[in-house]
Structures are given as structure tokens and as C-alpha cells.
Coordinates of C-alpha atoms in Angstrom, one line a residue:
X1 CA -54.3 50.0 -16.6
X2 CA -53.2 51.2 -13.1
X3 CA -49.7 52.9 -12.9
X4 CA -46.4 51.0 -12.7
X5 CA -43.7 52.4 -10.6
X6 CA -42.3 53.0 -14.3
X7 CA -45.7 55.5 -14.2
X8 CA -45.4 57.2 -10.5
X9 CA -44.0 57.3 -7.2
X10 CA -47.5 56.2 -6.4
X11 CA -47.0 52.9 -8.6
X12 CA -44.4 52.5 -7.2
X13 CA -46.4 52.1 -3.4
X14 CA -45.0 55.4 -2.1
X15 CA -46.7 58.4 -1.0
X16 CA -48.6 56.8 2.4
X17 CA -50.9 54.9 0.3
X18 CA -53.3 52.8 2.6
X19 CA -51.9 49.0 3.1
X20 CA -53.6 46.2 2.0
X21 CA -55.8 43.5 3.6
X22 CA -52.9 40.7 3.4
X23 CA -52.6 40.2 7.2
X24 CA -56.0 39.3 7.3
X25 CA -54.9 35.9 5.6
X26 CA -52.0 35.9 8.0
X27 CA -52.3 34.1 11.0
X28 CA -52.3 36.0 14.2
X29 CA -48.7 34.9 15.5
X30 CA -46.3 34.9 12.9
X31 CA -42.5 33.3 13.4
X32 CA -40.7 35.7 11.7
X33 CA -37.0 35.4 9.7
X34 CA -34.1 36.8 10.9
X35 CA -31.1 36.5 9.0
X36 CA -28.3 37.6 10.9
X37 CA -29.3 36.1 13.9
X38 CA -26.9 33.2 14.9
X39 CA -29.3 30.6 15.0
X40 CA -30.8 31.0 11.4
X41 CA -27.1 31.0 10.1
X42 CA -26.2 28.4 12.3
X43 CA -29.4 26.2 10.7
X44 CA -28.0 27.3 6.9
X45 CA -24.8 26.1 7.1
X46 CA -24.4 23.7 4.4
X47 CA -24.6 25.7 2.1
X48 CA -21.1 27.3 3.4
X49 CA -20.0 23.3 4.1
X50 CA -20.1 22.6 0.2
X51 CA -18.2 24.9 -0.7
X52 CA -15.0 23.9 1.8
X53 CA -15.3 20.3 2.0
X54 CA -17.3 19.3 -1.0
X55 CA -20.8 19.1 -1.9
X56 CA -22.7 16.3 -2.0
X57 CA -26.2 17.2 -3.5
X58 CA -25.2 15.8 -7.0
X59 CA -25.3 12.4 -5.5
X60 CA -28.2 12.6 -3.1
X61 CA -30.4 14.2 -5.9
X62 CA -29.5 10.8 -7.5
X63 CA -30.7 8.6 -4.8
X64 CA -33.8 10.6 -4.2
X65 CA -34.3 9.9 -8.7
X66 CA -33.7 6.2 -8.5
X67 CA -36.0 5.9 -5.3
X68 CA -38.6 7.7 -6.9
X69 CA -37.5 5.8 -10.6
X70 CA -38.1 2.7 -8.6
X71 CA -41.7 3.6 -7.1
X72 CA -42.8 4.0 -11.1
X73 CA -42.3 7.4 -11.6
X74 CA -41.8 8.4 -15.9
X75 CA -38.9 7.3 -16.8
X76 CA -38.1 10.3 -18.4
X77 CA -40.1 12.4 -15.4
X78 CA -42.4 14.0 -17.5
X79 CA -45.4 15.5 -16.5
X80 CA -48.2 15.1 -19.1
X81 CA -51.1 17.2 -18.8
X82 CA -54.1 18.3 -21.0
X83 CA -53.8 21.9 -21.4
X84 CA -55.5 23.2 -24.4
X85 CA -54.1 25.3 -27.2
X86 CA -54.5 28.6 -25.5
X87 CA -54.7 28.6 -21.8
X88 CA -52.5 30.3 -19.8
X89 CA -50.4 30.0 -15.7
X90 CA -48.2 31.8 -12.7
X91 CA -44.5 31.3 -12.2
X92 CA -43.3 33.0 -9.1
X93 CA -40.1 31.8 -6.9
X94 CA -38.3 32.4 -3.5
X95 CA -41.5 32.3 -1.6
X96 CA -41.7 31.6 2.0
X97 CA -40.9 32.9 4.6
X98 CA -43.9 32.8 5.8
X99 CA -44.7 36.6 7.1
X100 CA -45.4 39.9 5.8
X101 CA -43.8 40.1 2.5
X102 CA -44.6 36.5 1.1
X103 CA -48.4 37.2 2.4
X104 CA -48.5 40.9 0.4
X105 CA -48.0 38.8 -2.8
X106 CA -50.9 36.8 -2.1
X107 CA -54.3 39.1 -2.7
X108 CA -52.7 40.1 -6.2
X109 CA -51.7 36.7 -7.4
X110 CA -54.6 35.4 -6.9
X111 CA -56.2 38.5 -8.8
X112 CA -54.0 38.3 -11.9
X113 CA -53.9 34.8 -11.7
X114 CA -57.6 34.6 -12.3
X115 CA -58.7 31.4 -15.0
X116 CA -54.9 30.0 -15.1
X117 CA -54.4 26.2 -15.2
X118 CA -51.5 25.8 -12.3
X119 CA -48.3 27.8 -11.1
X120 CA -44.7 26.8 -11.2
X121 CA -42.4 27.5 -8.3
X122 CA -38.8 27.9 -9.3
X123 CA -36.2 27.8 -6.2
X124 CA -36.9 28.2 -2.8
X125 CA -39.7 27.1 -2.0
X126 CA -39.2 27.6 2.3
X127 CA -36.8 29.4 4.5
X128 CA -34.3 29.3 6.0
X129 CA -33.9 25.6 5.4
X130 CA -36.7 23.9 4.0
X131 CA -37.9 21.9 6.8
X132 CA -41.3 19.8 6.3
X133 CA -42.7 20.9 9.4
X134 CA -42.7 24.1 8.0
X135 CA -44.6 24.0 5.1
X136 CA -47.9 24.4 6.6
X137 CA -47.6 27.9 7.2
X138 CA -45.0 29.1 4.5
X139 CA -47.0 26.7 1.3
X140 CA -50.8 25.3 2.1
X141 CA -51.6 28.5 4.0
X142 CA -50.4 31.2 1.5
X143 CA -51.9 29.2 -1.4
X144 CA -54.7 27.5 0.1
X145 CA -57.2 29.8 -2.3
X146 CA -55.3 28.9 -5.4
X147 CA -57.0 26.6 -7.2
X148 CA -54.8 24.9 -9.9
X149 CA -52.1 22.9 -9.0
X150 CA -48.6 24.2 -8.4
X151 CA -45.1 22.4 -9.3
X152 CA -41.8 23.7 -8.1
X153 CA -38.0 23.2 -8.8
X154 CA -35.7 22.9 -5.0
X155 CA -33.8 25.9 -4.6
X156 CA -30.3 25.8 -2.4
X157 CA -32.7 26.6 1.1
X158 CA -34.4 23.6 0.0
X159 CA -31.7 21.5 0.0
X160 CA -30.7 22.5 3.5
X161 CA -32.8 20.1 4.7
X162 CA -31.2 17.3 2.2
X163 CA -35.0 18.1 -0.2
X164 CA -36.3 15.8 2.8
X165 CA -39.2 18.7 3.0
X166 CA -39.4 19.2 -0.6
X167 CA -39.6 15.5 -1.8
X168 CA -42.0 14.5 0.9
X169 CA -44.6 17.4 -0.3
X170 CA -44.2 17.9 -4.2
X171 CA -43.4 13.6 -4.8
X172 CA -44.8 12.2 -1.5
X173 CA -41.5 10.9 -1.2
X174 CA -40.0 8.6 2.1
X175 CA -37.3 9.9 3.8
X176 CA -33.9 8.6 1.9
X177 CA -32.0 5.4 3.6
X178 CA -28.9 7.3 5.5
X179 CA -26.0 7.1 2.9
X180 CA -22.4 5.3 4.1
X181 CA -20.1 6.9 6.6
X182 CA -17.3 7.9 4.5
X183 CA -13.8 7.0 5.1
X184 CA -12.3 8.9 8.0
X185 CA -10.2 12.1 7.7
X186 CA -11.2 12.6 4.1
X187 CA -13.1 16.1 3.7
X188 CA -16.8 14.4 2.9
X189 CA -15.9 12.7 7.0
X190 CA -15.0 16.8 8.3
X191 CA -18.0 17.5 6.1
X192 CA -19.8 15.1 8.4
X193 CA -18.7 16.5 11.4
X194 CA -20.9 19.8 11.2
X195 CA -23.7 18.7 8.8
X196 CA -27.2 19.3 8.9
X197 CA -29.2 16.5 9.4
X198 CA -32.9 17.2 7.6
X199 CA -35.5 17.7 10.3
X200 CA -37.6 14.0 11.1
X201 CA -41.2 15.2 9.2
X202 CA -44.6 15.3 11.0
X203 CA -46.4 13.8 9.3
X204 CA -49.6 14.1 11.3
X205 CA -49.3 17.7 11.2
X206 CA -47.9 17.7 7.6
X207 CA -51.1 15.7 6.8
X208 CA -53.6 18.5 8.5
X209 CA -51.2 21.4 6.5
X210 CA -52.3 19.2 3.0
X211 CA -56.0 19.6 4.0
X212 CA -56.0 24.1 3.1
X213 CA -55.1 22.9 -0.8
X214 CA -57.1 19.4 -0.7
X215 CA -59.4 20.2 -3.8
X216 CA -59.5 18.1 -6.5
X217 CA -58.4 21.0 -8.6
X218 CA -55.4 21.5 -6.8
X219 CA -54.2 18.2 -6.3
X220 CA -50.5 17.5 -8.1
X221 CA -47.7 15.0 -7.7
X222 CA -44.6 15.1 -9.5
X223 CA -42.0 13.0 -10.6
X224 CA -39.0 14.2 -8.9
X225 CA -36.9 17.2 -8.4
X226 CA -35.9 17.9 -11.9
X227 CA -39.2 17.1 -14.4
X228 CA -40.4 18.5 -17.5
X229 CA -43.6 19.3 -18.3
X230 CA -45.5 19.2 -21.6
X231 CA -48.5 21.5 -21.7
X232 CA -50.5 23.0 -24.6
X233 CA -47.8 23.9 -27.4
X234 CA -44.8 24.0 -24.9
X235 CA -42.6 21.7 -23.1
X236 CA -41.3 23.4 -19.7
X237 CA -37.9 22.0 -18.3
X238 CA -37.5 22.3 -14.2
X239 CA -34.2 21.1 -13.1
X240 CA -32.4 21.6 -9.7
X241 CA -29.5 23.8 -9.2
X242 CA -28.8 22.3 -5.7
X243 CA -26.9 24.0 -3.5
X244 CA -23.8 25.4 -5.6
X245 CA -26.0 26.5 -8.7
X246 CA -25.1 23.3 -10.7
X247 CA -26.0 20.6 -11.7
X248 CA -25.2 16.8 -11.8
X249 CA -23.7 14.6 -14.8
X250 CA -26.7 12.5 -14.8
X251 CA -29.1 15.5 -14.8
X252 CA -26.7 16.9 -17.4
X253 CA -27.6 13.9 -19.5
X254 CA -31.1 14.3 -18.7
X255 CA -31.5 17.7 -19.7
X256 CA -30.1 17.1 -23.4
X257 CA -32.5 14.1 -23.7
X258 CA -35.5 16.1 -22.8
X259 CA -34.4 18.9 -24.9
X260 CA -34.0 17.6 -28.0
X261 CA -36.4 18.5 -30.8
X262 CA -38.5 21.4 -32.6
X263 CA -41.1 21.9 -29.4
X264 CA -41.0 25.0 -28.1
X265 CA -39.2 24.9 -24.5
X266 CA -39.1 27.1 -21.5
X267 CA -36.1 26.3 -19.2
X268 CA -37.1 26.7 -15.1
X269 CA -34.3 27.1 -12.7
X270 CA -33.4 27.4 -9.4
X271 CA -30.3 29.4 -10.7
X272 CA -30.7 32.4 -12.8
X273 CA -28.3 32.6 -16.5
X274 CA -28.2 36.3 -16.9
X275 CA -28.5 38.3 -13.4
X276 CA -26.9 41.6 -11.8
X277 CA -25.3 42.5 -15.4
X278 CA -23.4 39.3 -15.2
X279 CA -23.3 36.0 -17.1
X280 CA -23.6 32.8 -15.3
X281 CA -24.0 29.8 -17.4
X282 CA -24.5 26.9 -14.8
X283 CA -22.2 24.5 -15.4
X284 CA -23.2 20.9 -15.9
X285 CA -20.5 18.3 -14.1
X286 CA -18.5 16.4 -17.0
X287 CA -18.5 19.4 -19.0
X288 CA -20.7 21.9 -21.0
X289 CA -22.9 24.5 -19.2
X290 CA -26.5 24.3 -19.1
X291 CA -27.1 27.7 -21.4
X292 CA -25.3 25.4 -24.1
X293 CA -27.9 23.5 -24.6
X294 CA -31.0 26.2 -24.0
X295 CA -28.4 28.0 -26.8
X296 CA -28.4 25.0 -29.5
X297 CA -31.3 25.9 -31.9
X298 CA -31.8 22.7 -32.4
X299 CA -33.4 22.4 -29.0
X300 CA -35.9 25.6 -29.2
X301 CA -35.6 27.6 -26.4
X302 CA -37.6 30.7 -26.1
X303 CA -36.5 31.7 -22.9
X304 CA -35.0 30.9 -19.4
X305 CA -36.3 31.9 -16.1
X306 CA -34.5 31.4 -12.6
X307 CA -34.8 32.2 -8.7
X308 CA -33.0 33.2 -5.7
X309 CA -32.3 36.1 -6.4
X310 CA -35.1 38.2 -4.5
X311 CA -36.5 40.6 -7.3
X312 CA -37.3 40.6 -11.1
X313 CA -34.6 41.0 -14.1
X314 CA -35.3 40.9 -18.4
X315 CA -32.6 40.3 -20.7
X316 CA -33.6 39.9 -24.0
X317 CA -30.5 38.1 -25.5
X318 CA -29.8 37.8 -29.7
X319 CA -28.4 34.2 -29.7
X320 CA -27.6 33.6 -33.8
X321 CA -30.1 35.7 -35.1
X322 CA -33.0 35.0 -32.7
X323 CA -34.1 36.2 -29.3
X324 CA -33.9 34.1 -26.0
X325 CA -35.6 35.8 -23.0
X326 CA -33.7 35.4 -19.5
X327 CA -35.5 36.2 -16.8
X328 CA -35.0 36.6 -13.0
X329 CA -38.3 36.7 -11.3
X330 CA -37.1 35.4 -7.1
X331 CA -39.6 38.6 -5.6
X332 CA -42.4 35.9 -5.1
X333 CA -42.3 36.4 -1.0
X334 CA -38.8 36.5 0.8
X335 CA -36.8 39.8 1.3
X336 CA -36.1 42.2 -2.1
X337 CA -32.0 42.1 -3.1
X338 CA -30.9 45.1 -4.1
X339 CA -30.8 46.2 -7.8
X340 CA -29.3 49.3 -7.2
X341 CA -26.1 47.4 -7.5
X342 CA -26.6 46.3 -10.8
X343 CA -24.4 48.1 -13.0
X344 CA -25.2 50.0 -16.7
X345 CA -25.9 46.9 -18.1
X346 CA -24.4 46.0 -21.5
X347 CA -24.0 42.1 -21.0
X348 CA -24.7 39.3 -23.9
X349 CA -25.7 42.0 -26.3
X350 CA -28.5 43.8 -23.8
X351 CA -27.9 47.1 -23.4
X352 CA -29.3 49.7 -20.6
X353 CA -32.4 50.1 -22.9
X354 CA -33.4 47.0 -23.4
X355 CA -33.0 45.7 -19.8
X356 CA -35.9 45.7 -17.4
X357 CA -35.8 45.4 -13.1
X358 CA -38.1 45.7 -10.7
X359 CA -37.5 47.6 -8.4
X360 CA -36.1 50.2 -10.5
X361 CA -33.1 51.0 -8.9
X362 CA -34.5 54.4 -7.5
X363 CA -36.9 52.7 -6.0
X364 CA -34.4 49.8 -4.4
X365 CA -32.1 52.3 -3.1
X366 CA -34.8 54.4 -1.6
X367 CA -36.1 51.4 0.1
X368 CA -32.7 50.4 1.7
X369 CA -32.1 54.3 2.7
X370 CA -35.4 54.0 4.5
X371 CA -34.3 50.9 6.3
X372 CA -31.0 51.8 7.2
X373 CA -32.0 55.7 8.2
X374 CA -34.7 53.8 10.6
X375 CA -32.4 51.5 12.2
X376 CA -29.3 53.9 12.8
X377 CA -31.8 56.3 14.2
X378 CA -30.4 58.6 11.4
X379 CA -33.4 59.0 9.3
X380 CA -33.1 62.6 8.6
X381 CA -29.5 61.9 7.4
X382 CA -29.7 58.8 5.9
X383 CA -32.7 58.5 4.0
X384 CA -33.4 59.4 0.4
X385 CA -36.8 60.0 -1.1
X386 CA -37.2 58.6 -4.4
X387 CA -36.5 61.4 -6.8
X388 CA -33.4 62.0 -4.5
X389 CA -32.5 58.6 -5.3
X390 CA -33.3 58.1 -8.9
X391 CA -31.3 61.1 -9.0
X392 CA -27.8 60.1 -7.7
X393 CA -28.4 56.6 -9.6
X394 CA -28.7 58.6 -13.1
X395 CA -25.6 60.3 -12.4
X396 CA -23.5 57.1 -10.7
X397 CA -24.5 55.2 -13.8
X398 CA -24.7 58.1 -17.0
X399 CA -28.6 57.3 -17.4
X400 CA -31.9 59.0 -17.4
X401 CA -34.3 58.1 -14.5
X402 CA -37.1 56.8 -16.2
X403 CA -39.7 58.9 -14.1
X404 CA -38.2 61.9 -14.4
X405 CA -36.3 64.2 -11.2
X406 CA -35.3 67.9 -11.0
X407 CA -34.1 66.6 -7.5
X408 CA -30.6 67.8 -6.7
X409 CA -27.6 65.4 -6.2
X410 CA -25.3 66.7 -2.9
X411 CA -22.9 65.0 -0.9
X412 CA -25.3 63.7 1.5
X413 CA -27.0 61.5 -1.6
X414 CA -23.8 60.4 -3.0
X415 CA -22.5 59.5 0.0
X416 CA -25.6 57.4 1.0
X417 CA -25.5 55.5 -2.9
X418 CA -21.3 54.8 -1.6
X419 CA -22.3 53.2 1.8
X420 CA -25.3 51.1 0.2
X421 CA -23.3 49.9 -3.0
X422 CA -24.5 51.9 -6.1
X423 CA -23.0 50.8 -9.1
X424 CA -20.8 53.5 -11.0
X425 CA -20.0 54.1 -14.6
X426 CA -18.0 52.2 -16.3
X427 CA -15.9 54.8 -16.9
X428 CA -15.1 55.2 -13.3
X429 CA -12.6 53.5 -11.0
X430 CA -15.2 51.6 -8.9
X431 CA -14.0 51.5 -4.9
X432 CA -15.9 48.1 -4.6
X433 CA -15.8 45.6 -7.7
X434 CA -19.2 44.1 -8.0
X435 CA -18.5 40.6 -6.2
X436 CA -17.8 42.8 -3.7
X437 CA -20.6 44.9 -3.7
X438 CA -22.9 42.3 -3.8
X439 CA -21.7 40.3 -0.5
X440 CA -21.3 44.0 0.7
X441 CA -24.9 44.6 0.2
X442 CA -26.2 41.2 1.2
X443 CA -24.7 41.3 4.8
X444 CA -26.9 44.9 4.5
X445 CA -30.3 42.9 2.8
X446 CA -33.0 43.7 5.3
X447 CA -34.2 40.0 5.9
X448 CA -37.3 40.0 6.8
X449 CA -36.7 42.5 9.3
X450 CA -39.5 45.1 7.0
X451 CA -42.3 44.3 7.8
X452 CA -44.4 47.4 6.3
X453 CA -44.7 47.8 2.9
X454 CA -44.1 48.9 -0.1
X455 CA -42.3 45.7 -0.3
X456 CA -41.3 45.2 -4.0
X457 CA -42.6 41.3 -4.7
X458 CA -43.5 40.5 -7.9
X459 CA -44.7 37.5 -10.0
X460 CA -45.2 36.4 -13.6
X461 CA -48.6 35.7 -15.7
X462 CA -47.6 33.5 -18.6
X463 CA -50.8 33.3 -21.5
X464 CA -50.4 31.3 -24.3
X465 CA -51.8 31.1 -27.5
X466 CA -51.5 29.7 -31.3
X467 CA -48.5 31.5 -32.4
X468 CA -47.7 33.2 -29.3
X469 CA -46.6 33.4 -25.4
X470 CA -46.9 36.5 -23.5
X471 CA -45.3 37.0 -20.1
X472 CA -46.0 39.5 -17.3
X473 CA -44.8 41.2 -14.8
X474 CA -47.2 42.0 -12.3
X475 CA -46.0 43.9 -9.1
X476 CA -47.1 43.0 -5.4
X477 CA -46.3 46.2 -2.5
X478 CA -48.5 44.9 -0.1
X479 CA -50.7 48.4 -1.0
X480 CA -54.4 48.0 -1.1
X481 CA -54.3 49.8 -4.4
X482 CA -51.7 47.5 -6.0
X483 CA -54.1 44.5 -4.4
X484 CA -57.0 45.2 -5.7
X485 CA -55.2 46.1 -9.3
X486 CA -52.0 44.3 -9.5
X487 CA -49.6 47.0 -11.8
X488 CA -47.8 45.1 -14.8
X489 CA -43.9 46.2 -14.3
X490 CA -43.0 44.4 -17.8
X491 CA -44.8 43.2 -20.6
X492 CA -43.3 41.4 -23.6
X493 CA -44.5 38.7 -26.0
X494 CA -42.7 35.6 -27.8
X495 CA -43.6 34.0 -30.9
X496 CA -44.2 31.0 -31.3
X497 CA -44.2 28.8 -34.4
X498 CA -47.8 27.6 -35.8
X499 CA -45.2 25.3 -37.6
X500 CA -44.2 22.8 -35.3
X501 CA -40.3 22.4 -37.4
X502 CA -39.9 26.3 -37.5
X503 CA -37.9 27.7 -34.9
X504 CA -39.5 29.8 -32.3
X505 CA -38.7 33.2 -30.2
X506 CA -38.4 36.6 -31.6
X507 CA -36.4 37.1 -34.4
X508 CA -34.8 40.1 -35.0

């Protein structure tokens, strides 16, 4: 097995390792993402529209369902396939961008993701908006090698495009009748005023884009937005977090219906349950919260897996006696979030110990020093190697770095951890509460502005068998090393019930 960055710096994709061949499946001019420029934030503003004047996505999402309901989709929107007993797939998430970093993923995945039957892709799908004109360059190009089909959930970028993008590539979808004006002065009418409209589709050029994954083998439709999926022992659950990270009363109902009974389940979501030490349950409008009902053991849920946020977090949470995994994994292409802002984690029963991220935190906050010290032109100042940061991060947080440091911690590396948001101890008066922290860092999240690696992507390998379902990590730096032999960052394995009445997951 090759080393981790749990192994070595050199894991890790430090230490001037050569870079990998990933450009060479790039093409030659590349529009690249800038998130702080004006006109990318002016293109994502609906996102920032919900939130004042109301958000209409719970209603769309059901006209896009009852136009696709009425073309003779499954009523239930299942996807039925014939996957044997044992076989196993990818799940990555917050893809494309469409440049370096979502490239660098691409050698390994298709390494590790050797023999597997298809991929899921859970939120996100395109940036910054989701446009259908985009998708030849950020989806069939990326993926054109992959040969299995791939289904996705809509993440919120998706649905700044009103899922015009999304629907008309996963569902081959028609663009949606436009909905009624609504009555003047009321807040949807300001909400009018400055909204988005979804971008008109090529569909000539859209048509071309489908030729790079035309193969048989690759060829998938799916019933909507929100689907499940039953497969080999399992039934996987996709639904759409829209653009507030919740979901609709009628998806609600859905999601119980399709729940229900002794089947193994995986829940796939657009909106991670358990991320940055936090909580976050997803409610479900009418009542009840979404990790109710992956919760009920009546349902059998072995574990829960979101996007959006940009790198890859483990809780294993003891719900009743038995073990649900929750799992961010949103490092499948766009720019890494920080998880050196994650705080000594002791959240639904995980503690530090148990908890996995990739990047470490070391490794995040070395990253984001090297960034910042190249931009302010105060490298010698303001960047950190990554011993010097694992170092200040073990004494912010009261933990051991798990590769080990003799590096010393001095003013200089404590007051770098302050200005990029290191957590502290609990035990500590904390100058920036974590909400704060996080939007603090975000306005500081490189974009896509890095465009030499180590870049910190990652993806899972899911293989499952009679009686059990392991999940990997695997780590992408954009490193010729890591290409050639993809380095698992987690590794864990859940069983599964030869009995099809007995409960599944790990019990403790």
C-alpha cells in the first residue's frame, strides 16, 4: 500500500514530488473559476435570494417530478438494476469546475475505480451555476473514460440554473413551462425582480458533449432529481437538498415511503448530517428532519453520505446500540474547504479518536498558509510547513499530530492559525465562534485560484459483498505518485445482514 498523508509528508503530496499527467486530459484553454470576482457572484445569486425573499425550489422540484411522473417515469422513481451479490462502485461529489483540481482527480478514479458497476454523484454536479452549456467540459469530458454509468443528486449550484442543466442531462428532461407571475409587491414578485433565469440549452452542442460517454456501457437515465436505487443487497436513497439544505413536504413523504423496510439503505445527499463538528439534521417542510427517518431502525440505515462541502469527513455515530456512518466526501473536483476549522470534535457521541478528515488539518492549514504567503507576497512570513502546522493545530486543539512534529510553536505560527481560523480548545474563549469562522474562512477559500497541486481531492470506492460493505477513501493530489497509486485516507467496513429481517450496520 502506498503512504497516506496519515503515513508521510510525502503522502500527503509534499516534498516537490513530480505532478501528474492530468493536464494531458485537459483541454488546452481552460475557463477557469473565480469566486470572488463580481461576475461569478453576480451569476450565484439565488442562492442569497432564498434566503431574503423566500425560496422557491420546493415547488419547482415538484413541477420538474410531475413532468417527468407524466412522461412515465416509476412512480416511486426507482432505479432497478441487476447488480449481483458482490460487485462494487464510486461515489464522489462537488465536481466541476472544470480545471485543474477536478481534472487531478481523474487518472486515480479511474485507477481505483477499476471493475465497478457505475458512480453516484452527490451535489454539485457544475459550477458556478449549473448551466447546460457547460457540461461538456466540466461532465462528458472529465468522465468520458469511465465506463459504467453515473447518477447524481442536484446540489444548491445546480439549482442556480432552476436544475434546467441537471434535468436535461441526467432525465433528458424539457425545459419546465415558466410558472405564474406572482401577485405584485409580495416578496416571491421582489424575488422576481433579480432572479436568475436558467440559461436557454444548446442542444446541438449539448448533443456533441453526450458523444465522449456514448457507450453502451455508460448509458443511464434517471427518474428525477430525488430516486432510489436498488442494487445487489442495498437500496440507495438520492434526494435533493435544493438550495437551502432542505427538503420539500412531498419529498418528505417520499423519502418515508421509500424507506420503509428491513433492506439495507444508504442515504445520498446533497447536504451533509454530521460536518465541521456540528449537527445538521435537514429538516423536512411539515415537520421532522430527514436524519429521523435514516435514525428509525425500522428503516435500516447503515450510513449517510453528503456533498458541498469541498473535502472528506467520518463520523461513526452509536444511534440505540448500532452504528450509522456519516460521511462528507464534497473533495471530488472544486476547491478544498478548510478543516482546520473544525474543532476537537466530540459531536453525537464521536470523539477526536474516532473522527476521520482529509486533509488532516496540518495539512489544510499548511495549504492555505502557502496560498495566502504567495498572494500577500509574504511567503517567508506567512507560510507554515507542515510539521510547523500540525504543530500549532495540536496545541490550539490539546491533540497529538498524527504524524508526529518536534517542530516548535512561536508567535509567528500562532498568529498565522488566528488569521486563517484554527479552531481552539474547548476550554478556551474562542475570538471567532465557529459560524463565524467558517464564513471567515470561506471569503479566504482559494477558489480555484490553485492551480498546482497538492490539491487534496478525494473520492470513495464502495465494494460490497454477502454480509458486508466496505468504503474507501482514496486521495487524489494531482501527484504522479498518488496517480499512478491512489493512497486510501480511510478505510472502514459495515456489516450487513445475510438475514434479510436482521438489522444491519456495526454494532457495538
Amino acid at each position: 500500500m502506498p503512504d497516506s498523508s496519515r503515513d508521510s509528508a510525502a503522502g500527503a503530496g509534499w516534498r516537490g514530488q513530480q505532478p501528474g499527467a492530468y493536464r494531458e486530459l485537459m483541454p488546452a484553454d481552460v475557463p477557469r473559476v473565480f469566486w470572488l470576482n463580481p461576475s461569478t457572484l453576480w451569476k450565484a445569486r439565488n442562492g442569497p435570494l432564498a434566503s431574503l425573499f423566500g425560496d422557491p425550489t420546493g415547488a419547482d422540484r415538484q413541477r420538474w417530478v410531475r413532468a417527468q411522473l407524466d412522461r412515465g417515469a416509476d412512480p416511486d422513481l426507482v432505479i432497478r438494476r441487476d447488480d449481483p451479490a458482490a460487485y462494487s462502485f464510486l461515489l464522489m461529489a462537488d465536481t466541476g469546475e472544470g480545471d485543474d483540481p477536478q481534472y487531478a482527480v481523474v487518472p486515480g478514479l479511474l485507477k481505483a475505480g477499476e471493475g465497478t458497476r457505475f458512480a453516484l454523484l452527490s451535489s454539485d454536479v457544475l459550477y458556478p451555476v449549473g448551466s447546460a452549456n457547460e457540461y461538456g467540459l466540466k461532465f462528458f469530458r472529465p468522465y468520458r473514460d469511465y465506463q459504467a454509468p453515473i447518477y447524481a443528486v442536484p446540489g444548491n449550484h445546480d439549482w442556480y440554473d432552476g436544475l434546467t442543466g441537471f434535468m436535461r442531462v441526467f432525465c433528458r428532461a424539457p425545459e419546465l413551462a415558466k410558472s405564474p407571475r406572482p401577485t405584485a409587491l409580495s416578496r416571491a414578485w421582489w424575488r422576481t425582480l433579480l432572479w436568475k433565469s436558467p440559461d436557454t440549452p444548446d442542444d446541438a452542442a449539448l448533443d456533441q458533449a453526450r458523444l465522449m460517454r456514448s457507450d453502451p456501457a455508460q448509458a443511464a437515465e434517471q427518474p428525477g432529481p430525488y430516486w432510489a436505487l436498488d442494487t445487489g443487497p442495498l437500496r440507495i436513497i438520492g434526494i435533493d437538498t435544493g438550495l437551502l439544505g432542505d427538503i420539500d413536504q412531498r419529498q418528505g413523504a417520499w423519502l418515508r415511503r421509500v424507506a420503509q423496510g428491513s433492506r439495507p439503505k444508504i442515504l445520498i445527499t446533497g447536504s451533509p448530517i454530521y460536518v465541521d463538528g456540528e449537527h445538521h439534521p435537514c429538516a423536512i417542510e411539515g415537520g421532522g428532519t430527514v436524519d429521523d427517518i435514516v435514525r428509525d431502525p425500522a428503516n435500516n440505515f447503515v450510513a449517510a453520505i453528503g456533498g458541498d462541502i469541498h473535502n472528506y469527513q467520518h463520523y461513526p455515530v452509536d444511534v440505540d446500540g448500532r452504528r450509522i456512518e456519516y460521511v462528507v466526501t464534497g473533495g471530488g473536483g472544486a476547491f478544498m474547504h478548510a478543516t482546520h476549522i473544525i474543532p476537537k470534535v466530540a459531536v453525537g457521541g464521536v470523539t477526536e479518536d474516532e473522527f476521520r478528515c482529509y486533509p488532516m488539518r496540518g495539512d489544510s492549514l499548511a495549504f492555505y498558509s502557502r496560498l495566502y504567503g504567495h498572494r500577500l507576497k509574504l511567503r517567508k512570513f506567512f507560510e507554515l510547513t507542515p510539521e510547523q502546522a500540525a504543530a500549532v493545530i495540536g496545541r490550539r486543539l490539546g491533540i497529538d499530530p498524527t504524524r508526529p512534529t518536534d517542530a516548535p510553536v512561536t508567535p509567528r505560527t500562532r498568529f498565522v492559525a488566528t488569521v486563517l481560523g484554527v479552531a481552539r480548545t474547548p476550554h478556551h474563549k474562542a475570538r471567532l465562534r465557529l459560524p463565524v469562522r467558517k464564513t471567515y474562512t470561506k471569503v479566504l477559500s482559494p477558489g480555484s485560484a490553485t492551480f498546482s497541486p497538492p490539491f487534496f481531492k478525494s473520492f470513495l470506492r464502495l465494494d460490497v459483498s454477502p454480509g458486508a460493505l466496505r468504503i474507501r477513501c482514496f486521495a487524489a493530489t494531482g501527484m504522479r505518485e498518488q496517480e499512478l497509486d491512489p493512497p486510501v485516507e480511510d478505510d472502514f467496513t459495515i456489516t450487513l445482514p445475510t438475514d434479510p429481517t436482521a438489522p444491519a450496520g456495526n454494532v457495538r
